[in-house]
mmCIF file of C-alpha atoms in Angstrom:
data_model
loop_
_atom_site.group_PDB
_atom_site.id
_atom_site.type_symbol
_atom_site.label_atom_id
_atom_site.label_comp_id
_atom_site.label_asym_id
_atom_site.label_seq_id
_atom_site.Cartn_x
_atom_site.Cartn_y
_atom_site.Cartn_z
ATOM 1 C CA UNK W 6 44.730 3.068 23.808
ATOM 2 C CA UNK W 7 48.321 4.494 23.723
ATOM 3 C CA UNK W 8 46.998 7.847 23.443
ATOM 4 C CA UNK W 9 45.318 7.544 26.658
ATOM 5 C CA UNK W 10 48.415 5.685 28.050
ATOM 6 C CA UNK W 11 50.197 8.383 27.432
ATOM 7 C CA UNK W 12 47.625 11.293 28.825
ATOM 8 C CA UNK W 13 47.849 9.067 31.945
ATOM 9 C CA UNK W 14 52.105 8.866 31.949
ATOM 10 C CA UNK W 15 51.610 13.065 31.327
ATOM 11 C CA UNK W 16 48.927 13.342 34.240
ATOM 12 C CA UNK W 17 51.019 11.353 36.224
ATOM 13 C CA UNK W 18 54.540 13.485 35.299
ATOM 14 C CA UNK W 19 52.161 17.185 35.556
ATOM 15 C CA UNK W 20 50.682 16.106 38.956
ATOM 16 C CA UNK W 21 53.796 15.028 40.655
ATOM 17 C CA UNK W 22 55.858 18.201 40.015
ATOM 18 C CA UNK W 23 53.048 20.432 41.186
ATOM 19 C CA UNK W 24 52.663 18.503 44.097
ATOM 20 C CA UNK W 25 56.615 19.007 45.069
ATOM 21 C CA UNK W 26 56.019 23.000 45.428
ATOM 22 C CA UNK W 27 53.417 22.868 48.278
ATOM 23 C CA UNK W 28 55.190 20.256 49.995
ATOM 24 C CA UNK W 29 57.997 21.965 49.975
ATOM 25 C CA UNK W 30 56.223 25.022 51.466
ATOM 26 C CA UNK W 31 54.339 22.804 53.825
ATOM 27 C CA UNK W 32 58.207 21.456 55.170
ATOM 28 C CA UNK W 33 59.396 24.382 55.546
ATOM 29 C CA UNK W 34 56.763 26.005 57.692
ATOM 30 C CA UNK W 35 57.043 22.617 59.734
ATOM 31 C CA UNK W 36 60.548 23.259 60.626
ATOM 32 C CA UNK W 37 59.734 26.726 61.697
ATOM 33 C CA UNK W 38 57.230 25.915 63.859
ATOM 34 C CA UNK W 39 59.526 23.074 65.242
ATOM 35 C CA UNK W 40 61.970 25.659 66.230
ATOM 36 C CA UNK W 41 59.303 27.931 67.341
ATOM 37 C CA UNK W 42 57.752 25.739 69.841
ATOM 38 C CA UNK W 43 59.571 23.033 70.081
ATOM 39 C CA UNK W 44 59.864 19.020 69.254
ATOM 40 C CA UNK W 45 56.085 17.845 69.917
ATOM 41 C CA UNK W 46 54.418 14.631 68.790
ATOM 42 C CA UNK W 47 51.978 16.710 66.601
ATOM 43 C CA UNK W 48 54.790 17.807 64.210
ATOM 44 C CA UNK W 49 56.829 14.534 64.311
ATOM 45 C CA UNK W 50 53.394 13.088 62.628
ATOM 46 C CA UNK W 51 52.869 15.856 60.168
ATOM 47 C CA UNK W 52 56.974 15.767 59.143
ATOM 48 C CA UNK W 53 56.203 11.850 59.150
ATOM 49 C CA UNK W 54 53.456 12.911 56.253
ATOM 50 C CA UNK W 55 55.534 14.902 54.642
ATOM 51 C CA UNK W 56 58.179 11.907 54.155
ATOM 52 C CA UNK W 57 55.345 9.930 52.835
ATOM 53 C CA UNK W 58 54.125 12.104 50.400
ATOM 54 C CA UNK W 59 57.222 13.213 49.109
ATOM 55 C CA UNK W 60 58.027 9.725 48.814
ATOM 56 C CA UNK W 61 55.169 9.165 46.880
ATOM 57 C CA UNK W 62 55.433 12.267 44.351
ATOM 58 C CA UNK W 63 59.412 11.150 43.499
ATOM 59 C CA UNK W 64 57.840 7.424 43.046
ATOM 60 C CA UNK W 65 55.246 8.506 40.465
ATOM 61 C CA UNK W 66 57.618 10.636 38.709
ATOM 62 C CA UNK W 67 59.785 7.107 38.780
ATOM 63 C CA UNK W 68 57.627 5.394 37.243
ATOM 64 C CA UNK W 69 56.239 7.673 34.781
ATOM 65 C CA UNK W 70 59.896 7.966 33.416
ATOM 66 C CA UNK W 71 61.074 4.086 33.864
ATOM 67 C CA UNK W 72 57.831 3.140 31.774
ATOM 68 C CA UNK W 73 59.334 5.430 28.825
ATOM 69 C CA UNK W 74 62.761 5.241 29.118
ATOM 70 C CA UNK W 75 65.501 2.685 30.887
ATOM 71 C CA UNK W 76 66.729 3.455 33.903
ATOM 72 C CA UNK W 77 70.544 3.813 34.742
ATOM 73 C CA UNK W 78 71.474 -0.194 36.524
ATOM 74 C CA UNK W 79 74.975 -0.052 38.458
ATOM 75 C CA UNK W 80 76.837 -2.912 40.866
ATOM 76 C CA UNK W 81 75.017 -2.546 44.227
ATOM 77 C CA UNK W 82 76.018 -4.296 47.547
ATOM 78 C CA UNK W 83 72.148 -4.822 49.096
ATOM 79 C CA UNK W 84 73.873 -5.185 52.352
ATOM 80 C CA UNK W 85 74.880 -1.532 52.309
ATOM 81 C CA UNK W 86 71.563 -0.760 50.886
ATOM 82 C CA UNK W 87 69.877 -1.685 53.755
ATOM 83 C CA UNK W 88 71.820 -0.558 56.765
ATOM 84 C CA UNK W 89 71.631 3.205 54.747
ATOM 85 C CA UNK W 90 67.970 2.934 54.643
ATOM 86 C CA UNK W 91 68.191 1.818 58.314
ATOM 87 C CA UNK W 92 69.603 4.994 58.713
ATOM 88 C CA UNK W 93 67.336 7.060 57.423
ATOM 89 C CA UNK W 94 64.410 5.408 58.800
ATOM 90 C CA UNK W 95 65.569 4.932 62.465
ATOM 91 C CA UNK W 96 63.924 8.427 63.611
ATOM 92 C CA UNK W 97 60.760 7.345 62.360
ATOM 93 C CA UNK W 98 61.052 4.025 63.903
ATOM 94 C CA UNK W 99 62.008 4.980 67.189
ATOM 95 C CA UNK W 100 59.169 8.096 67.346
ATOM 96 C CA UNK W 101 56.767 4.997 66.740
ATOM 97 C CA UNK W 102 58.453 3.189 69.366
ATOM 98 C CA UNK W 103 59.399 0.531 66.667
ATOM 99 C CA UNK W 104 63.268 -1.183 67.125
ATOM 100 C CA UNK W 105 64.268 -1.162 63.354
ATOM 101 C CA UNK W 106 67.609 -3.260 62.780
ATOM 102 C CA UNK W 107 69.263 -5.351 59.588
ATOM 103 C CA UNK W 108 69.871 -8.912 59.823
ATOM 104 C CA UNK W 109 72.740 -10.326 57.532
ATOM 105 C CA UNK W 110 72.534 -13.826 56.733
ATOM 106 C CA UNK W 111 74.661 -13.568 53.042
ATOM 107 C CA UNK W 112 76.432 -10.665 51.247
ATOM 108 C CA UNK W 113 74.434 -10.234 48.142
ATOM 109 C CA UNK W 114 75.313 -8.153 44.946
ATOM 110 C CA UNK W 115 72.737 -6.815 42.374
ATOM 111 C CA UNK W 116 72.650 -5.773 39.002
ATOM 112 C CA UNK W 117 70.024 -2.831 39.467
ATOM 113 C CA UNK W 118 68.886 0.905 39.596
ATOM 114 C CA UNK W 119 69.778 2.240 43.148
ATOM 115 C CA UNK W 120 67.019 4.439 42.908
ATOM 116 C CA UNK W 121 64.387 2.110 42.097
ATOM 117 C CA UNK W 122 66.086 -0.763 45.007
ATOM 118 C CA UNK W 123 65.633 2.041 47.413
ATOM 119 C CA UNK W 124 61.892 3.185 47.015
ATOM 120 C CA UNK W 125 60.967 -0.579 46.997
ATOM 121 C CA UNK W 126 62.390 -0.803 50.183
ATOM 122 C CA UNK W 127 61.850 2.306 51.715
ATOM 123 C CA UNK W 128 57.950 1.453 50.794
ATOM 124 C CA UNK W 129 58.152 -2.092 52.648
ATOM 125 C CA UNK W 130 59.895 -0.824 55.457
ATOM 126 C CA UNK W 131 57.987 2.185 56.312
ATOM 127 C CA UNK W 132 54.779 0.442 55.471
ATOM 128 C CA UNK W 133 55.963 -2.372 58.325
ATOM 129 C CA UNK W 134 57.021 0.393 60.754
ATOM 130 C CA UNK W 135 53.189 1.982 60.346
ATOM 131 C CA UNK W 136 51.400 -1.650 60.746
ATOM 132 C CA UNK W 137 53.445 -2.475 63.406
ATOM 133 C CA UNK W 138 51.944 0.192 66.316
ATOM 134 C CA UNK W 139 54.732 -1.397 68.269
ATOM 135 C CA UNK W 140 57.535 -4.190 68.508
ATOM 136 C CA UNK W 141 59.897 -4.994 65.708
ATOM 137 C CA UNK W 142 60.564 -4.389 62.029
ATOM 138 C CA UNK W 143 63.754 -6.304 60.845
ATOM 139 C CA UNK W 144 65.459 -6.322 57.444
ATOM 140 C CA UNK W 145 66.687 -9.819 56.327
ATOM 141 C CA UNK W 146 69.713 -9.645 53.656
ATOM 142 C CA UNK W 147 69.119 -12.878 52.500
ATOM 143 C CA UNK W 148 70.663 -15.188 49.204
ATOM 144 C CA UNK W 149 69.041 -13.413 46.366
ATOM 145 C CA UNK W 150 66.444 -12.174 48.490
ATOM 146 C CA UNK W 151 65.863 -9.378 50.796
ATOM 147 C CA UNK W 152 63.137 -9.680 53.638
ATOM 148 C CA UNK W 153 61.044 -7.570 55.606
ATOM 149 C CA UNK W 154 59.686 -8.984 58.934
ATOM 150 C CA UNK W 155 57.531 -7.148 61.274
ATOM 151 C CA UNK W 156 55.615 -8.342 64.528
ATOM 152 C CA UNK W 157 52.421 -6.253 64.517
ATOM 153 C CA UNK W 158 48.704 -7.673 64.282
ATOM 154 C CA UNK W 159 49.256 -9.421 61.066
ATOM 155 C CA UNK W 160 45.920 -10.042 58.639
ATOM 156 C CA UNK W 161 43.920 -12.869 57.731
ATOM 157 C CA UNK W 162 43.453 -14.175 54.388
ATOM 158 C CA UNK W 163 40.575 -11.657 53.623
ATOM 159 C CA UNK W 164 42.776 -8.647 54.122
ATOM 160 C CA UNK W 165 45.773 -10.240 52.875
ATOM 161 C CA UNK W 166 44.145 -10.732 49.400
ATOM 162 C CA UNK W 167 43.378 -6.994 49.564
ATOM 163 C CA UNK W 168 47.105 -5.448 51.352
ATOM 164 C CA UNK W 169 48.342 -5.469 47.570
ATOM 165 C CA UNK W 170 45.238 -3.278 45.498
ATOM 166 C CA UNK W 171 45.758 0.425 45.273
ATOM 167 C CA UNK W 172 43.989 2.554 48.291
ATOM 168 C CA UNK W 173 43.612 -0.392 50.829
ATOM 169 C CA UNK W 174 45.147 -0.577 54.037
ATOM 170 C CA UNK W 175 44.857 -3.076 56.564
ATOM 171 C CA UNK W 176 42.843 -2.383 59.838
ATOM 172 C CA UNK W 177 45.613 -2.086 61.539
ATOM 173 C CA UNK W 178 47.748 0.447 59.956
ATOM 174 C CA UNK W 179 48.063 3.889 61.703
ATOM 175 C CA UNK W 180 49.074 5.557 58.696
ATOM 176 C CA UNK W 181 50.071 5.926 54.675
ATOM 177 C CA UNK W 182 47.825 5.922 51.761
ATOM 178 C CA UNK W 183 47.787 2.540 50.446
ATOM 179 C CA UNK W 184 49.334 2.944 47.266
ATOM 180 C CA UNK W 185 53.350 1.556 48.625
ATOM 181 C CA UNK W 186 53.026 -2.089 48.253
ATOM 182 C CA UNK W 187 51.045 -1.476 45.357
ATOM 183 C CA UNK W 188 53.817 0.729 44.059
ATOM 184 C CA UNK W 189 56.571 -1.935 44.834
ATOM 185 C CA UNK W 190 54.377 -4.783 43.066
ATOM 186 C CA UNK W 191 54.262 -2.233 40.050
ATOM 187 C CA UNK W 192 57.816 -2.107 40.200
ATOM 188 C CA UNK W 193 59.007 -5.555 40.829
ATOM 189 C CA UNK W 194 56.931 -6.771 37.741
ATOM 190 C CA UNK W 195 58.857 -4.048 35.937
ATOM 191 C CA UNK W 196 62.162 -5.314 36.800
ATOM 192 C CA UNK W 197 61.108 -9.197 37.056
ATOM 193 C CA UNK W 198 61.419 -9.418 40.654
ATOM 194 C CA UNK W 199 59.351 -11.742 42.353
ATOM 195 C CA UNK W 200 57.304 -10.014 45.567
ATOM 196 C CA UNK W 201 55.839 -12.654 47.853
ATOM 197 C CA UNK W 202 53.578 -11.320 51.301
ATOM 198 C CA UNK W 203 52.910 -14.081 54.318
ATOM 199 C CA UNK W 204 51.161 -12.913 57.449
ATOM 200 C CA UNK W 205 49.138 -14.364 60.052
ATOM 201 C CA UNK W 206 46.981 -12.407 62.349
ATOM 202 C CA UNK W 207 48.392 -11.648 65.862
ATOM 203 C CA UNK W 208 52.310 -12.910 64.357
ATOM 204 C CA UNK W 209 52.698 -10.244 61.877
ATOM 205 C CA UNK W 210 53.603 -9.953 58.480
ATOM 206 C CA UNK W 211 56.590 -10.927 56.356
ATOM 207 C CA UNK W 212 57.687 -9.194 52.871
ATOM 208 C CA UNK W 213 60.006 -10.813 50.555
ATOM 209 C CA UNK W 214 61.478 -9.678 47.383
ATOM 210 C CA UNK W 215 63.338 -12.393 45.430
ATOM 211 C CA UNK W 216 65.738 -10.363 42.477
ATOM 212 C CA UNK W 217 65.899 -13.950 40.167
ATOM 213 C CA UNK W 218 65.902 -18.118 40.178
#
């Protein structure tokens, strides 16, 4: 058994960092054909691909290496945490037509891997922005919790039993590869954080990570 645990870690390692070079050729040749023929919708969805997968491949490699080794834990201010991701997410979110925006309701601190606090979140909030199809995605600093709300078509308990098994998406997603919230669920039972999913059908879906008691 920890022989083929450890094939699987190796696979996992191997397979990411092959992936990286084509991406990295697929990017580039992206970005030349941007400036070739311009900004068009066709290559804002491949470049949004691109993010996804690379997202991915650094996630895998993540969690092949947390699962060996610790990872590095620092101070972190969530608050900043999540206007920076707003950041970086806000082109995406506004070629979807999404509005994207933080909502601060306490100033929390967190004993925690920046990296690792970052791809959980960046998985949530992306996965909300691609549910969504339109409306709002907001990200709720809250006490010892940090929320993401969205307002697209929400799912019903069948689906919502489902959102969190590797390779399912809900009928309503326009995008991804249904592996993110499975990745954050990995991740939060790592690092004992509690991950909680509500949604209704028609009100959308909320997301909340809760980092202790």
């Amino acid at each position: 058994l920890l022989r083929f645990v450890e094939r699987e870690r190796q696979f996992t390692r191997d397979a990411s960092h092959e992936l990286r070079t084509p991406l990295a050729v697929f990017r580039a040749n992206l970005e030349l054909l941007a400036r070739q023929v311009g900004d068009r919708p066709i290559i804002g969805r491949m470049s949004d691909t691109v993010d996804d997968m690379e997202s991915l491949v650094e996630t895998l490699l993540l969690l092949a290496r947390t699962e060996q080794q610790p990872v590095q834990e620092e101070d972190l201010v969530v608050n900043d945490v999540a206007v920076n991701l707003l950041d970086r997410l806000q082109p995406l979110a506004e070629r979807k037509q999404i509005r994207l925006q933080v909502r601060q309701t306490a100033l929390l601190t967190l004993r925690a891997s920046e990296t690792v606090l970052n791809i959980v979140l960046t998985n949530l909030v992306r996965n909300a922005i691609n549910y969504s199809g339109s409306g709002q995605v907001t990200i709720v600093v809250a006490d010892n919790a940090i929320h993401v709300e969205d307002t697209g078509a929400g799912m019903d308990a069948q689906e919502l039993a489902r959102f969190l098994k590797p390779f399912e998406r809900g009928t309503s997603s326009e995008g991804g590869h249904g592996l993110g919230l499975a990745i954050v669920q990995r991740l939060c039972e790592r690092f004992q954080w509690s991950l909680d999913v509500a949604s209704q059908p028609g009100k959308g879906t909320e997301v909340r990570v809760r980092f202790g008691d």
